[in-house]
XYZ file of N, CA, C and O in Angstrom:
684
model
N 57.935 -8.030 7.000
C 58.234 -7.213 5.829
C 58.805 -8.119 4.738
O 59.730 -8.871 4.987
N 58.279 -8.019 3.518
C 58.806 -8.842 2.432
C 60.211 -8.399 2.041
O 60.637 -7.299 2.354
N 60.937 -9.283 1.370
C 62.231 -8.882 0.815
C 61.979 -7.793 -0.212
O 61.149 -7.945 -1.104
N 62.685 -6.703 -0.070
C 62.489 -5.570 -0.962
C 63.735 -5.413 -1.821
O 64.825 -5.228 -1.307
N 63.567 -5.513 -3.123
C 64.659 -5.254 -4.053
C 64.420 -3.882 -4.649
O 63.394 -3.638 -5.276
N 65.352 -2.970 -4.427
C 65.189 -1.607 -4.885
C 66.136 -1.357 -6.056
O 67.342 -1.564 -5.948
N 65.578 -0.908 -7.162
C 66.391 -0.556 -8.323
C 67.168 0.717 -8.024
O 66.715 1.568 -7.251
N 68.329 0.889 -8.643
C 69.069 2.149 -8.486
C 68.241 3.332 -8.997
O 67.469 3.205 -9.951
N 68.429 4.478 -8.370
C 67.638 5.660 -8.693
C 67.732 6.026 -10.171
O 66.728 6.403 -10.787
N 68.915 5.885 -10.770
C 69.047 6.265 -12.179
C 68.256 5.331 -13.087
O 67.732 5.751 -14.120
N 68.114 4.080 -12.712
C 67.300 3.152 -13.504
C 65.818 3.480 -13.381
O 65.080 3.419 -14.368
N 65.387 3.820 -12.168
C 63.982 4.199 -11.983
C 63.688 5.447 -12.807
O 62.679 5.515 -13.522
N 64.565 6.449 -12.730
C 64.366 7.686 -13.494
C 64.338 7.396 -14.988
O 63.458 7.882 -15.708
N 65.270 6.590 -15.465
C 65.319 6.231 -16.881
C 64.036 5.542 -17.319
O 63.467 5.871 -18.365
N 63.571 4.610 -16.514
C 62.316 3.916 -16.824
C 61.153 4.905 -16.904
O 60.328 4.843 -17.819
N 61.066 5.815 -15.929
C 59.968 6.788 -15.914
C 59.990 7.694 -17.144
O 58.938 8.016 -17.706
N 61.177 8.092 -17.579
C 61.293 8.966 -18.749
C 60.758 8.276 -19.996
O 60.178 8.920 -20.872
N 60.900 6.982 -20.077
C 60.468 6.242 -21.277
C 58.941 6.186 -21.426
O 58.440 5.850 -22.495
N 58.220 6.507 -20.370
C 56.758 6.586 -20.471
C 56.396 7.972 -20.997
O 56.794 8.977 -20.427
N 55.631 8.021 -22.070
C 55.210 9.304 -22.624
C 54.062 9.843 -21.792
O 52.918 9.407 -21.916
N 54.387 10.778 -20.923
C 53.385 11.398 -20.057
C 53.205 12.876 -20.416
O 52.891 13.697 -19.556
N 53.411 13.181 -21.692
C 53.284 14.557 -22.175
C 51.895 15.106 -21.866
O 50.894 14.451 -22.125
N 51.872 16.303 -21.318
C 50.626 16.954 -20.955
C 50.639 18.358 -21.555
O 51.545 19.130 -21.243
N 49.690 18.675 -22.442
C 48.517 17.876 -22.787
C 48.846 16.816 -23.844
O 49.881 16.856 -24.478
N 47.904 15.904 -23.966
C 47.962 14.923 -25.032
C 48.393 13.534 -24.634
O 48.272 12.608 -25.409
N 48.899 13.363 -23.432
C 49.377 12.050 -23.013
C 48.544 11.462 -21.903
O 47.442 11.906 -21.609
N 49.106 10.467 -21.302
C 48.450 9.785 -20.193
C 49.517 9.360 -19.200
O 50.633 9.022 -19.591
N 49.182 9.377 -17.941
C 50.108 8.948 -16.900
C 49.907 7.488 -16.516
O 50.606 6.965 -15.659
N 48.949 6.803 -17.132
C 48.544 5.469 -16.679
C 49.700 4.468 -16.573
O 49.872 3.822 -15.543
N 50.497 4.307 -17.629
C 51.569 3.303 -17.584
C 52.641 3.677 -16.569
O 53.171 2.814 -15.872
N 52.960 4.953 -16.469
C 53.924 5.395 -15.463
C 53.372 5.150 -14.060
O 54.105 4.701 -13.159
N 52.091 5.414 -13.864
C 51.466 5.182 -12.557
C 51.465 3.697 -12.201
O 51.722 3.330 -11.042
N 51.196 2.848 -13.171
C 51.227 1.404 -12.918
C 52.635 0.947 -12.543
O 52.812 0.105 -11.665
N 53.647 1.510 -13.190
C 55.044 1.205 -12.876
C 55.358 1.618 -11.435
O 55.930 0.845 -10.662
N 54.984 2.841 -11.065
C 55.214 3.339 -9.711
C 54.474 2.466 -8.694
O 55.027 2.089 -7.651
N 53.228 2.129 -8.991
C 52.444 1.292 -8.082
C 53.103 -0.080 -7.902
O 53.125 -0.621 -6.786
N 53.655 -0.642 -8.971
C 54.337 -1.937 -8.866
C 55.576 -1.826 -7.974
O 55.837 -2.725 -7.155
N 56.333 -0.729 -8.111
C 57.497 -0.542 -7.233
C 57.060 -0.435 -5.772
O 57.668 -1.045 -4.885
N 56.009 0.337 -5.525
C 55.514 0.495 -4.153
C 54.998 -0.827 -3.599
O 55.249 -1.154 -2.427
N 54.305 -1.603 -4.416
C 53.841 -2.925 -3.980
C 55.024 -3.812 -3.630
O 54.977 -4.556 -2.637
N 56.085 -3.731 -4.418
C 57.287 -4.509 -4.152
C 57.968 -4.130 -2.850
O 58.757 -4.901 -2.301
N 57.652 -2.950 -2.342
C 58.187 -2.493 -1.054
C 57.310 -2.943 0.103
O 57.589 -2.622 1.257
N 56.229 -3.651 -0.214
C 55.311 -4.093 0.826
C 54.214 -3.086 1.131
O 53.482 -3.248 2.115
N 54.073 -2.060 0.305
C 53.033 -1.050 0.503
C 51.800 -1.409 -0.305
O 51.836 -2.303 -1.146
N 50.712 -0.699 -0.051
C 49.450 -0.941 -0.736
C 49.021 0.311 -1.494
O 48.140 1.054 -1.043
N 49.628 0.548 -2.642
C 49.307 1.768 -3.392
C 47.912 1.713 -4.002
O 47.396 0.640 -4.317
N 47.333 2.890 -4.153
C 46.061 3.035 -4.858
C 46.303 3.845 -6.119
O 46.977 4.877 -6.069
N 45.777 3.371 -7.228
C 45.819 4.123 -8.480
C 44.426 4.704 -8.665
O 43.438 3.971 -8.711
N 44.368 6.028 -8.753
C 43.091 6.736 -8.800
C 43.091 7.650 -10.019
O 44.039 8.416 -10.223
N 42.012 7.585 -10.800
C 41.913 8.398 -12.005
C 40.726 9.353 -11.931
O 39.624 8.940 -11.577
N 40.985 10.603 -12.303
C 39.898 11.567 -12.459
C 39.218 11.368 -13.804
O 38.017 11.579 -13.937
N 40.011 10.985 -14.793
C 39.544 10.652 -16.142
C 40.362 9.457 -16.611
O 41.484 9.252 -16.127
N 39.853 8.679 -17.546
C 40.622 7.523 -18.023
C 42.033 7.911 -18.476
O 42.213 8.846 -19.246
N 43.006 7.215 -17.916
C 44.401 7.430 -18.260
C 45.117 8.488 -17.449
O 46.338 8.530 -17.407
N 44.377 9.359 -16.787
C 44.975 10.438 -15.994
C 45.113 9.925 -14.564
O 44.283 10.167 -13.699
N 46.191 9.204 -14.331
C 46.355 8.378 -13.131
C 47.239 9.013 -12.072
O 48.290 9.573 -12.367
N 46.798 8.851 -10.842
C 47.518 9.264 -9.639
C 47.795 8.018 -8.813
O 47.006 7.072 -8.832
N 48.889 8.031 -8.067
C 49.232 6.911 -7.192
C 49.441 7.462 -5.792
O 50.181 8.435 -5.612
N 48.809 6.825 -4.816
C 48.968 7.240 -3.427
C 49.221 5.996 -2.579
O 48.558 4.969 -2.752
N 50.198 6.099 -1.675
C 50.498 5.008 -0.737
C 50.910 5.627 0.589
O 51.443 6.739 0.638
N 50.647 4.896 1.649
C 51.000 5.362 2.987
C 51.995 4.395 3.607
O 51.791 3.180 3.585
N 53.067 4.961 4.159
C 54.043 4.205 4.929
C 53.741 4.511 6.389
O 53.851 5.673 6.806
N 53.334 3.506 7.124
C 52.999 3.718 8.530
C 54.223 4.085 9.351
O 55.277 3.462 9.220
N 54.081 5.119 10.169
C 55.177 5.556 11.032
C 55.211 4.785 12.338
O 54.290 4.037 12.667
N 56.277 4.979 13.077
C 56.456 4.276 14.347
C 55.850 5.026 15.522
O 55.699 4.460 16.601
N 55.489 6.306 15.347
C 54.926 7.113 16.419
C 53.565 7.643 15.991
O 53.459 8.385 15.029
N 52.528 7.272 16.713
C 51.189 7.712 16.335
C 50.909 9.146 16.772
O 49.910 9.728 16.368
N 51.789 9.738 17.565
C 51.536 11.072 18.081
C 51.996 12.204 17.193
O 51.774 13.367 17.517
N 52.637 11.914 16.091
C 53.148 12.975 15.235
C 52.329 13.076 13.954
O 51.893 12.062 13.419
N 52.134 14.294 13.431
C 51.379 14.432 12.180
C 52.137 13.795 11.016
O 53.369 13.765 11.001
N 51.388 13.316 10.054
C 51.986 12.695 8.879
C 52.628 13.716 7.965
O 52.362 14.920 8.036
N 53.492 13.218 7.091
C 54.175 14.049 6.107
C 53.769 13.575 4.728
O 53.912 12.396 4.393
N 53.261 14.483 3.903
C 52.927 14.209 2.516
C 54.141 14.547 1.657
O 54.657 15.660 1.721
N 54.609 13.564 0.881
C 55.682 13.792 -0.090
C 55.058 13.581 -1.460
O 54.535 12.501 -1.753
N 55.089 14.622 -2.290
C 54.376 14.559 -3.562
C 55.279 14.926 -4.733
O 56.209 15.708 -4.593
N 54.963 14.323 -5.859
C 55.650 14.622 -7.104
C 54.685 14.359 -8.244
O 53.668 13.706 -8.060
N 55.018 14.858 -9.427
C 54.111 14.647 -10.560
C 54.758 13.770 -11.618
O 55.978 13.739 -11.769
N 53.912 13.065 -12.349
C 54.347 12.124 -13.375
C 54.294 12.713 -14.777
O 54.905 12.154 -15.699
N 53.569 13.795 -14.977
C 53.436 14.359 -16.316
C 54.603 15.287 -16.647
O 55.334 15.733 -15.755
N 54.785 15.532 -17.944
C 55.830 16.427 -18.422
C 55.244 17.379 -19.458
O 54.182 17.128 -20.022
N 55.970 18.454 -19.708
C 55.588 19.356 -20.791
C 56.037 18.733 -22.114
O 56.899 17.857 -22.138
N 55.457 19.182 -23.226
C 55.847 18.629 -24.528
C 57.319 18.897 -24.861
O 57.926 19.831 -24.338
N 57.867 18.063 -25.726
C 59.245 18.229 -26.189
C 59.302 17.946 -27.682
O 58.737 16.955 -28.143
N 59.982 18.807 -28.418
C 60.200 18.616 -29.848
C 61.470 17.788 -30.011
O 62.576 18.279 -29.772
N 61.330 16.524 -30.393
C 62.475 15.615 -30.498
C 63.566 16.174 -31.412
O 64.755 15.930 -31.171
N 63.206 16.934 -32.424
C 64.197 17.489 -33.349
C 65.128 18.491 -32.670
O 66.242 18.735 -33.137
N 64.692 19.062 -31.566
C 65.488 20.051 -30.854
C 66.392 19.421 -29.782
O 67.126 20.138 -29.111
N 66.348 18.116 -29.647
C 67.103 17.424 -28.601
C 68.278 16.672 -29.213
O 68.157 16.076 -30.292
N 69.395 16.625 -28.489
C 70.548 15.846 -28.960
C 70.312 14.348 -28.755
O 70.913 13.527 -29.448
N 69.455 14.003 -27.833
C 69.000 12.624 -27.605
C 67.476 12.676 -27.565
O 66.908 13.672 -27.133
N 66.836 11.616 -27.968
C 65.367 11.623 -27.978
C 64.846 11.909 -26.569
O 65.332 11.324 -25.588
N 63.847 12.781 -26.425
C 63.353 13.151 -25.101
C 62.710 12.008 -24.320
O 62.539 12.121 -23.107
N 62.371 10.918 -24.990
C 61.822 9.762 -24.277
C 62.819 8.603 -24.228
O 62.444 7.481 -23.907
N 64.089 8.884 -24.489
C 65.087 7.812 -24.529
C 65.396 7.262 -23.146
O 65.625 6.069 -22.997
N 65.478 8.122 -22.164
C 65.901 7.667 -20.843
C 67.334 7.175 -20.836
O 67.733 6.434 -19.936
N 68.120 7.604 -21.816
C 69.512 7.171 -21.895
C 70.261 7.522 -20.613
O 70.070 8.607 -20.046
N 71.125 6.607 -20.201
C 72.055 6.872 -19.104
C 73.430 6.931 -19.751
O 73.941 5.916 -20.230
N 73.994 8.140 -19.821
C 75.278 8.327 -20.490
C 75.965 9.577 -19.950
O 75.300 10.530 -19.531
N 77.276 9.561 -19.982
C 78.064 10.727 -19.564
C 77.721 11.170 -18.142
O 77.728 12.361 -17.844
N 77.378 10.212 -17.286
C 77.056 10.531 -15.896
C 75.703 11.175 -15.692
O 75.428 11.716 -14.617
N 74.845 11.120 -16.720
C 73.527 11.761 -16.637
C 72.437 10.816 -17.113
O 72.692 9.887 -17.866
N 71.223 11.114 -16.671
C 70.027 10.486 -17.240
C 69.442 11.533 -18.179
O 69.202 12.670 -17.769
N 69.206 11.136 -19.440
C 68.779 12.061 -20.475
C 67.302 11.857 -20.812
O 66.860 10.727 -20.977
N 66.575 12.959 -20.934
C 65.205 12.881 -21.390
C 64.296 13.853 -20.683
O 64.647 14.438 -19.657
N 63.096 14.024 -21.264
C 62.094 14.921 -20.696
C 61.660 14.371 -19.344
O 61.261 13.220 -19.235
N 61.786 15.203 -18.341
C 61.437 14.801 -16.986
C 62.657 14.513 -16.124
O 62.535 14.319 -14.924
N 63.854 14.506 -16.731
C 65.069 14.211 -15.963
C 65.347 15.270 -14.903
O 65.996 14.973 -13.904
N 64.836 16.489 -15.105
C 64.991 17.533 -14.088
C 63.648 18.091 -13.616
O 63.623 18.929 -12.727
N 62.549 17.649 -14.182
C 61.218 18.071 -13.722
C 60.193 17.038 -14.173
O 59.722 17.073 -15.281
N 59.864 16.171 -13.405
C 60.131 15.903 -12.024
C 60.265 14.400 -11.819
O 60.184 13.903 -10.721
N 60.491 13.703 -12.937
C 60.661 12.257 -12.823
C 61.914 11.917 -12.018
O 61.973 10.871 -11.381
N 62.888 12.824 -11.998
C 64.069 12.632 -11.168
C 63.705 12.584 -9.683
O 64.151 11.697 -8.946
N 62.897 13.516 -9.237
C 62.504 13.565 -7.831
C 61.592 12.397 -7.464
O 61.676 11.863 -6.350
N 60.726 11.987 -8.377
C 59.896 10.804 -8.139
C 60.799 9.593 -7.950
O 60.626 8.803 -7.013
N 61.801 9.450 -8.825
C 62.736 8.328 -8.726
C 63.518 8.367 -7.414
O 63.702 7.332 -6.753
N 63.976 9.548 -7.023
C 64.722 9.671 -5.765
C 63.853 9.304 -4.564
O 64.312 8.623 -3.642
N 62.608 9.744 -4.583
C 61.692 9.421 -3.488
C 61.482 7.911 -3.406
O 61.573 7.318 -2.324
N 61.216 7.288 -4.549
C 60.990 5.836 -4.567
C 62.227 5.080 -4.108
O 62.127 4.126 -3.316
N 63.401 5.483 -4.581
C 64.636 4.794 -4.190
C 64.933 4.979 -2.700
O 65.337 4.031 -2.020
N 64.718 6.191 -2.186
C 64.997 6.457 -0.767
C 64.052 5.686 0.142
O 64.487 5.049 1.117
N 62.765 5.727 -0.168
C 61.787 5.003 0.652
C 62.030 3.497 0.541
O 62.051 2.788 1.545
N 62.241 3.013 -0.676
C 62.503 1.592 -0.868
C 63.759 1.142 -0.147
O 63.785 0.071 0.470
N 64.818 1.959 -0.199
C 66.056 1.619 0.493
C 65.877 1.543 1.998
O 66.368 0.623 2.654
N 65.154 2.510 2.558
C 64.909 2.505 4.010
C 64.092 1.282 4.415
O 64.421 0.602 5.397
N 63.039 0.997 3.661
C 62.207 -0.163 3.997
C 62.985 -1.464 3.835
O 62.819 -2.398 4.634
N 63.855 -1.533 2.828
C 64.667 -2.741 2.618
C 65.602 -2.986 3.793
O 65.923 -4.138 4.101
N 66.023 -1.914 4.457
C 66.891 -2.027 5.627
C 66.100 -2.206 6.924
O 66.674 -2.234 8.004
N 64.778 -2.288 6.797
C 63.941 -2.469 7.979
C 63.660 -1.184 8.733
O 63.156 -1.217 9.853
N 63.970 -0.046 8.142
C 63.727 1.240 8.805
C 62.375 1.793 8.383
O 61.972 1.680 7.242
N 61.677 2.383 9.349
C 60.392 3.024 9.092
C 60.469 4.462 9.601
O 61.183 4.755 10.545
N 59.700 5.351 8.985
C 59.714 6.736 9.454
C 59.033 6.857 10.811
O 58.214 6.016 11.191
N 59.395 7.911 11.529
C 58.772 8.164 12.830
C 57.295 8.512 12.649
O 56.443 8.052 13.390
N 56.999 9.326 11.660
C 55.621 9.727 11.386
C 55.139 9.029 10.123
O 55.943 8.587 9.318
N 53.829 8.931 9.938
C 53.297 8.391 8.689
C 53.828 9.226 7.528
O 53.965 10.447 7.633
N 54.106 8.541 6.445
C 54.573 9.173 5.222
C 53.556 8.843 4.143
O 53.306 7.676 3.858
N 52.926 9.860 3.585
C 51.982 9.661 2.491
C 52.695 10.064 1.205
O 53.174 11.191 1.072
N 52.806 9.104 0.292
C 53.461 9.327 -0.994
C 52.386 9.536 -2.048
O 51.496 8.699 -2.193
N 52.468 10.634 -2.769
C 51.483 10.927 -3.818
C 52.227 11.283 -5.101
O 53.037 12.222 -5.120
N 51.967 10.508 -6.144
C 52.573 10.725 -7.456
C 51.428 11.073 -8.397
O 50.551 10.251 -8.643
N 51.451 12.297 -8.909
C 50.257 12.929 -9.450
C 50.261 13.114 -10.958
O 51.306 13.284 -11.585
N 49.061 13.154 -11.492
C 48.803 13.499 -12.889
C 48.604 15.008 -12.998
O 48.318 15.677 -12.002
N 48.763 15.522 -14.206
C 48.220 16.820 -14.589
C 48.821 18.051 -13.916
O 48.237 19.114 -13.969
N 49.984 17.972 -13.320
C 50.562 19.151 -12.682
C 50.907 20.223 -13.703
O 50.750 21.420 -13.436
N 51.369 19.815 -14.869
C 51.852 20.777 -15.864
C 50.755 21.663 -16.451
O 51.060 22.698 -17.033
N 49.496 21.280 -16.315
C 48.409 22.122 -16.831
C 47.390 22.468 -15.738
O 46.210 22.618 -16.010
N 47.851 22.577 -14.519
C 46.995 23.092 -13.458
C 46.626 22.145 -12.340
O 46.163 22.579 -11.301
N 46.766 20.849 -12.529
C 46.547 19.899 -11.451
C 45.117 19.490 -11.175
O 44.861 18.748 -10.228
N 44.172 19.919 -11.976
C 42.762 19.580 -11.738
C 42.534 18.066 -11.680
O 41.755 17.582 -10.865
N 43.221 17.317 -12.545
C 43.022 15.864 -12.612
C 43.961 15.105 -11.685
O 43.871 13.880 -11.579
N 44.848 15.821 -11.030
C 45.801 15.232 -10.106
C 45.487 15.634 -8.674
O 44.537 15.144 -8.058
N 46.284 16.569 -8.158
C 46.103 17.017 -6.777
C 44.697 17.542 -6.526
O 44.089 17.243 -5.494
N 44.169 18.309 -7.461
C 42.819 18.856 -7.296
C 41.777 17.773 -7.116
O 40.912 17.856 -6.239
N 41.860 16.741 -7.942
C 40.913 15.628 -7.850
C 41.064 14.882 -6.519
O 40.065 14.568 -5.858
N 42.293 14.590 -6.138
C 42.499 13.828 -4.896
C 42.013 14.586 -3.671
O 41.366 14.009 -2.789
N 42.294 15.879 -3.614
C 41.865 16.678 -2.460
C 40.341 16.782 -2.414
O 39.736 16.673 -1.349
N 39.706 16.957 -3.577
C 38.251 17.105 -3.620
C 37.517 15.790 -3.386
O 36.505 15.755 -2.679
N 38.013 14.707 -3.984
C 37.273 13.441 -3.968
C 37.810 12.393 -3.001
O 37.111 11.430 -2.694
N 39.052 12.532 -2.551
C 39.671 11.517 -1.684
C 40.466 12.153 -0.544
O 41.622 11.785 -0.291
N 39.874 13.097 0.185
C 40.632 13.785 1.243
C 41.098 12.841 2.356
O 42.084 13.126 3.028
N 40.421 11.721 2.507
C 40.797 10.752 3.534
C 42.212 10.212 3.340
O 42.858 9.794 4.301
N 42.710 10.230 2.118
C 44.063 9.735 1.854
C 45.125 10.573 2.573
O 46.226 10.096 2.811
N 44.774 11.804 2.887
C 45.738 12.739 3.508
C 45.453 12.953 4.992
O 46.037 13.837 5.608
N 44.566 12.125 5.537
C 44.192 12.259 6.941
C 45.417 12.204 7.838
O 46.278 11.335 7.684
N 45.495 13.149 8.735
C 46.592 13.189 9.704
C 47.853 13.861 9.218
O 48.801 14.028 9.985
N 47.898 14.270 7.948
C 49.099 14.953 7.439
C 49.146 16.385 7.983
O 48.162 17.101 7.923
N 50.291 16.737 8.488
C 50.460 18.082 9.030
C 51.430 18.923 8.232
O 51.580 20.114 8.475
N 52.110 18.318 7.265
C 53.078 19.032 6.444
C 53.197 18.330 5.097
O 52.836 17.153 4.970
N 53.705 19.067 4.115
C 53.874 18.499 2.779
C 55.192 18.976 2.178
O 55.645 20.088 2.454
N 55.787 18.107 1.374
C 57.008 18.422 0.636
C 56.744 18.098 -0.828
O 56.232 17.021 -1.152
N 57.049 19.029 -1.697
C 56.900 18.831 -3.133
C 57.725 19.879 -3.844
O 58.485 20.622 -3.211
N 57.579 19.962 -5.141
C 58.378 20.961 -5.835
C 57.793 22.317 -5.615
O 58.381 23.324 -5.779
């Protein structure tokens, strides 16, 4: 296992907020590349898959220690709903860390949960711990407008990525 340096969860969340993934009208590509780089740094082999240019999904599998148990899918989305910057006390893409909070669009739906998942998995792998069952991590595009380019695309075109999963956790 390579040396894994895991950023603090609030830094990951702040970084994710700074990517404009507004849906409709945005793209998840840069956020997906960031997530894929973090997963690669953990020694995983993430795949970035697009249904359309810029509408990017990231999937990686953490091999479990027991082959007899069904895998667990942990999923989150990278896109956000639009935000009118004039209505915010801080810019919605600032990712400011202040007053004990991370500020910005996605701080509570769902870039926070993506950051927590990445930090938790990275922390466990850095300590040499692996899950008992396979863990499939999926960070998706297009959830805010129906998921056709995210979960819908992956299930229809890449069902093999979820092979062996018996349960899923998401919002």
